[in-house]
Short mmCIF file of C-alpha atoms and ligand atoms in Angstrom, two decimals:
data_model
loop_
_atom_site.label_atom_id
_atom_site.label_comp_id
_atom_site.label_asym_id
_atom_site.label_seq_id
_atom_site.Cartn_x
_atom_site.Cartn_y
_atom_site.Cartn_z
CA MET A 1 0.00 0.00 0.00
CA SER A 2 1.38 3.43 -0.90
CA ASN A 3 1.78 5.97 1.88
CA LYS A 4 -0.44 9.01 1.47
CA PRO A 5 -0.10 11.61 4.21
CA ILE A 6 -3.31 13.33 5.24
CA TYR A 7 -1.48 16.08 7.13
CA ASP A 8 0.60 18.87 5.67
CA LYS A 9 2.35 20.12 8.81
CA VAL A 10 2.82 18.32 12.12
CA ILE A 11 4.51 18.89 15.44
CA LEU A 12 6.14 15.71 16.64
CA LYS A 13 6.59 15.69 20.41
CA VAL A 14 9.20 13.14 21.42
CA SER A 15 9.42 12.54 25.14
CA GLY A 16 12.89 12.37 26.61
CA GLU A 17 12.01 8.94 27.98
CA ALA A 18 11.44 7.68 24.43
CA LEU A 19 14.99 8.66 23.46
CA ALA A 20 16.39 6.53 26.27
CA GLY A 21 15.04 3.37 24.60
CA ASP A 22 15.32 0.46 27.01
CA LYS A 23 17.72 2.36 29.20
CA ASN A 24 16.21 4.55 31.89
CA PHE A 25 18.62 7.38 31.41
CA GLY A 26 20.33 9.28 28.62
CA ILE A 27 20.20 8.67 24.91
CA ASP A 28 20.14 5.28 23.25
CA GLU A 29 21.85 5.83 19.91
CA LYS A 30 20.01 3.06 18.08
CA THR A 31 16.67 4.49 19.22
CA LEU A 32 17.77 8.00 18.27
CA ILE A 33 18.71 6.95 14.73
CA GLY A 34 15.51 4.92 14.40
CA ILE A 35 13.44 8.01 15.23
CA ALA A 36 15.49 10.12 12.81
CA LYS A 37 14.82 7.58 10.04
CA GLU A 38 11.07 7.76 10.67
CA ILE A 39 11.23 11.54 10.44
CA LYS A 40 13.14 11.31 7.15
CA GLU A 41 10.50 8.98 5.69
CA VAL A 42 7.60 11.35 6.31
CA SER A 43 9.59 14.42 5.34
CA ALA A 44 10.39 12.72 2.00
CA LEU A 45 6.65 12.66 1.30
CA GLY A 46 6.46 16.42 1.75
CA VAL A 47 5.14 16.54 5.32
CA LYS A 48 6.52 19.54 7.18
CA VAL A 49 7.88 18.37 10.51
CA GLY A 50 8.55 20.47 13.60
CA ILE A 51 9.88 18.64 16.63
CA VAL A 52 9.58 19.39 20.33
CA VAL A 53 11.77 17.19 22.52
CA GLY A 54 11.36 16.51 26.22
CA GLY A 55 14.13 16.16 28.75
CA GLY A 56 12.86 13.50 31.15
CA ASN A 57 15.65 11.09 30.19
CA PHE A 58 18.05 13.47 31.93
CA TRP A 59 16.11 15.62 34.37
CA ARG A 60 12.62 16.64 35.42
CA GLY A 61 12.28 19.80 37.47
CA ARG A 62 9.22 18.71 39.41
CA THR A 63 10.76 15.50 40.76
CA ASN A 64 13.45 17.41 42.57
CA GLN A 65 12.44 17.98 46.19
CA GLN A 66 15.19 20.17 47.58
CA MET A 67 16.10 22.55 44.80
CA ASP A 68 14.42 25.83 44.05
CA ARG A 69 11.76 24.85 41.46
CA ALA A 70 12.62 27.47 38.87
CA THR A 71 16.31 26.50 38.98
CA ALA A 72 15.41 22.82 38.68
CA ASP A 73 13.24 23.67 35.67
CA TYR A 74 16.05 25.57 33.98
CA ILE A 75 18.17 22.43 34.31
CA GLY A 76 15.29 20.55 32.67
CA MET A 77 15.27 23.03 29.77
CA LEU A 78 18.99 22.47 29.29
CA ALA A 79 18.27 18.72 29.18
CA THR A 80 15.86 19.31 26.28
CA MET A 81 18.66 21.15 24.47
CA MET A 82 20.96 18.14 24.80
CA ASN A 83 18.26 15.97 23.24
CA SER A 84 17.58 18.58 20.53
CA LEU A 85 21.23 18.64 19.47
CA ALA A 86 21.40 14.84 19.47
CA LEU A 87 18.30 14.64 17.27
CA GLN A 88 19.67 17.34 14.97
CA ASP A 89 22.87 15.37 14.55
CA ALA A 90 21.03 12.12 13.83
CA ILE A 91 18.68 13.73 11.30
CA GLU A 92 21.47 15.62 9.54
CA GLY A 93 23.43 12.36 9.43
CA LEU A 94 20.67 11.10 7.14
CA GLY A 95 21.16 14.04 4.78
CA LEU A 96 18.31 16.32 5.83
CA LYS A 97 18.54 20.01 6.59
CA THR A 98 17.67 20.94 10.16
CA ARG A 99 17.54 23.95 12.42
CA VAL A 100 17.40 24.07 16.20
CA HIS A 101 15.55 27.00 17.74
CA SER A 102 16.07 27.56 21.42
CA ALA A 103 13.53 29.29 23.64
CA VAL A 104 16.44 30.33 25.87
CA GLU A 105 19.18 32.19 24.05
CA MET A 106 22.36 30.17 23.49
CA MET A 107 23.63 31.64 20.27
CA GLU A 108 26.68 29.42 19.91
CA ILE A 109 24.69 26.22 19.58
CA ALA A 110 21.20 27.13 18.35
CA GLU A 111 19.32 30.02 16.87
CA PRO A 112 17.02 31.98 19.13
CA TYR A 113 13.37 31.19 18.45
CA VAL A 114 11.90 33.45 15.78
CA ARG A 115 8.43 32.38 14.71
CA ARG A 116 8.51 33.67 11.16
CA ARG A 117 11.92 32.18 10.54
CA ALA A 118 10.77 28.78 11.81
CA ILE A 119 7.70 28.92 9.55
CA ASN A 120 9.91 29.71 6.54
CA GLN A 121 12.28 26.89 7.36
CA LEU A 122 9.38 24.44 7.62
CA GLU A 123 8.09 25.67 4.25
CA LYS A 124 11.53 24.94 2.77
CA GLY A 125 11.34 21.38 4.04
CA TYR A 126 13.83 21.78 6.87
CA ILE A 127 13.22 19.79 10.02
CA VAL A 128 12.82 22.41 12.73
CA ILE A 129 13.60 21.34 16.29
CA PHE A 130 12.31 23.50 19.14
CA GLY A 131 14.51 23.21 22.22
CA ALA A 132 14.29 24.59 25.77
CA GLY A 133 10.53 24.11 25.96
CA THR A 134 8.62 27.34 26.43
CA GLY A 135 11.69 29.03 27.95
CA SER A 136 9.81 29.47 31.23
CA PRO A 137 9.95 27.40 34.39
CA PHE A 138 6.75 25.77 35.72
CA PHE A 139 5.83 24.67 32.19
CA SER A 140 6.39 21.43 30.30
CA THR A 141 7.52 20.44 26.83
CA ASP A 142 3.93 19.27 26.19
CA THR A 143 2.87 22.88 26.65
CA ALA A 144 5.71 23.89 24.32
CA ALA A 145 4.38 21.41 21.73
CA ALA A 146 0.87 22.87 22.05
CA LEU A 147 2.24 26.40 21.65
CA LYS A 148 4.38 25.49 18.67
CA ALA A 149 1.47 23.67 17.00
CA ALA A 150 -0.60 26.85 17.37
CA GLU A 151 2.20 29.21 16.31
CA MET A 152 3.28 27.11 13.30
CA ASP A 153 -0.37 26.50 12.37
CA ALA A 154 0.26 22.74 12.38
CA ASP A 155 -2.52 20.24 11.66
CA LEU A 156 -1.91 18.22 14.80
CA ILE A 157 0.50 17.10 17.50
CA LEU A 158 1.96 13.63 17.15
CA LEU A 159 2.56 12.72 20.78
CA ALA A 160 5.16 9.97 20.54
CA LYS A 161 5.58 8.10 23.80
CA LYS A 162 6.91 4.87 25.19
CA ILE A 163 3.33 3.73 25.88
CA ASP A 164 1.07 2.92 22.88
CA ALA A 165 -2.12 4.84 23.80
CA VAL A 166 -4.04 6.59 26.55
CA TYR A 167 -5.41 4.28 29.25
CA SER A 168 -7.90 4.81 32.08
CA LYS A 169 -5.08 3.95 34.50
CA ASP A 170 -1.52 2.71 34.29
CA PRO A 171 -1.74 -0.61 32.37
CA GLU A 172 1.51 -1.81 33.89
CA LEU A 173 0.00 -1.61 37.37
CA HIS A 174 -3.67 -2.42 36.62
CA SER A 175 -4.76 -5.35 34.46
CA ASP A 176 -8.27 -3.84 34.12
CA ALA A 177 -7.01 -0.56 32.60
CA VAL A 178 -9.14 0.48 29.60
CA LYS A 179 -7.40 1.57 26.39
CA TYR A 180 -9.00 4.52 24.63
CA THR A 181 -8.89 4.88 20.83
CA SER A 182 -10.55 8.28 20.81
CA LEU A 183 -11.16 10.99 23.38
CA THR A 184 -12.09 14.64 23.54
CA HIS A 185 -9.90 17.29 25.12
CA GLY A 186 -12.63 17.59 27.75
CA ASP A 187 -12.27 13.88 28.63
CA VAL A 188 -8.53 14.30 29.09
CA LEU A 189 -9.06 17.23 31.43
CA GLU A 190 -12.10 15.94 33.34
CA LYS A 191 -10.87 12.35 33.78
CA ASN A 192 -7.39 13.59 34.63
CA LEU A 193 -5.93 10.99 32.28
CA GLY A 194 -2.32 12.06 32.57
CA VAL A 195 -1.69 12.18 28.80
CA MET A 196 -0.26 15.64 29.24
CA ASP A 197 -0.43 18.25 31.98
CA SER A 198 -3.58 20.31 32.25
CA THR A 199 -1.94 23.52 30.98
CA ALA A 200 -0.98 21.76 27.74
CA ALA A 201 -4.36 20.01 27.45
CA SER A 202 -6.36 23.21 27.92
CA LEU A 203 -4.19 25.07 25.41
CA CYS A 204 -4.93 22.33 22.88
CA ARG A 205 -8.65 22.40 23.71
CA ASP A 206 -8.92 26.19 23.49
CA ASN A 207 -7.13 26.29 20.13
CA GLY A 208 -8.71 23.17 18.62
CA ILE A 209 -5.38 21.34 18.34
CA LYS A 210 -5.77 17.62 17.65
CA ILE A 211 -3.40 15.16 19.32
CA HIS A 212 -2.49 11.65 18.24
CA VAL A 213 -0.90 9.65 21.07
CA PHE A 214 1.05 6.59 19.96
CA SER A 215 4.12 4.50 20.69
CA ILE A 216 7.42 5.47 19.11
CA ARG A 217 8.81 2.06 19.99
CA GLU A 218 7.07 0.41 17.05
CA LYS A 219 8.81 1.02 13.74
CA GLY A 220 6.76 2.77 11.07
CA ASN A 221 4.32 4.39 13.49
CA VAL A 222 5.20 7.98 12.55
CA MET A 223 4.35 7.19 8.92
CA LYS A 224 1.13 5.45 9.92
CA ALA A 225 0.12 8.41 12.07
CA VAL A 226 0.71 11.01 9.33
CA CYS A 227 -1.24 8.81 6.91
CA GLY A 228 -4.21 9.01 9.26
CA GLU A 229 -4.18 5.49 10.68
CA ASN A 230 -5.32 5.52 14.30
CA ILE A 231 -2.55 3.56 15.96
CA GLY A 232 -3.10 4.83 19.49
CA THR A 233 -5.49 7.46 20.82
CA LEU A 234 -6.87 10.36 18.81
CA ILE A 235 -7.84 13.38 20.89
CA THR A 236 -10.13 15.82 19.10
N1 UDP B 301 10.81 22.55 31.41
C1 UDP B 301 10.43 23.83 31.82
N2 UDP B 301 9.71 24.63 30.97
C2 UDP B 301 9.31 24.20 29.74
C3 UDP B 301 9.67 22.90 29.34
C4 UDP B 301 10.41 22.09 30.18
O1 UDP B 301 10.75 24.24 32.92
O2 UDP B 301 8.65 24.98 29.02
C5 UDP B 301 11.67 21.71 32.28
C6 UDP B 301 10.90 21.04 33.41
O3 UDP B 301 11.73 20.99 34.53
C7 UDP B 301 10.66 19.62 32.85
C8 UDP B 301 11.95 19.38 32.11
O4 UDP B 301 12.26 20.67 31.53
O5 UDP B 301 10.49 18.69 33.89
C9 UDP B 301 11.88 18.34 31.03
O6 UDP B 301 10.74 18.52 30.22
P1 UDP B 301 9.50 17.49 30.24
O7 UDP B 301 9.28 16.98 31.63
O8 UDP B 301 8.36 18.14 29.57
O9 UDP B 301 10.12 16.34 29.36
P2 UDP B 301 9.48 14.89 29.02
O10 UDP B 301 8.77 14.38 30.22
O11 UDP B 301 8.57 15.07 27.84
O12 UDP B 301 10.71 14.08 28.67
#
């Protein structure tokens, strides 16, 4: 069957955890290259791809008990930059053009985020990676993905995770957990489903941003998702 994308522009949110592969920490190079290959495949079909990367494979601000929260969050933002540079390297290694925009200025390694420039780069077929989240503590990279989807006028967020869909409760802990194939933003917020934090979920709801949650661990899923196959949970 030939692959026919139904979306023109997407924001792929890759959690930091997903980059760690089977390890619990850091970057698994095989996983990293696998993800880069999937991005290349959909980009080759003309889909414009913006990427927001998490940092949970290195650091999460909120799990730190002792440190000042804002400082802990800045460390988290730096973690997302490490992942952004690693992804950039892997994607460029496959011959694609990329740009990393950072929400926190670090001119030597990434360009500062400029919306119109990012839109132009996407139009030219570059893979644009948005690092450092929103640039503000107390937020998450899911919120950054929601913002970037709105600012880039993307068709939807591809929420690539280690888990394959949204469940009523953690399926690893509860055998009776129900898997959802479709949900509304309202469901996510009211049932407190933990797909994304409530700030990100309400931003998506208020701006009508669709989200497709799926597992990045299965090869070919990014292609399936851009071709409109529901391989996880569709939130509309
Ligand atoms: N972070 C932040 N502001 C943002 C995005 C991220 O302060 O706009 C920090 C926060 O500490 C967060 C960490 O960066 O815990 C890593 O991001 P996130 O937890 O969203 O990564 P993921 O869980 O998707 O790997």
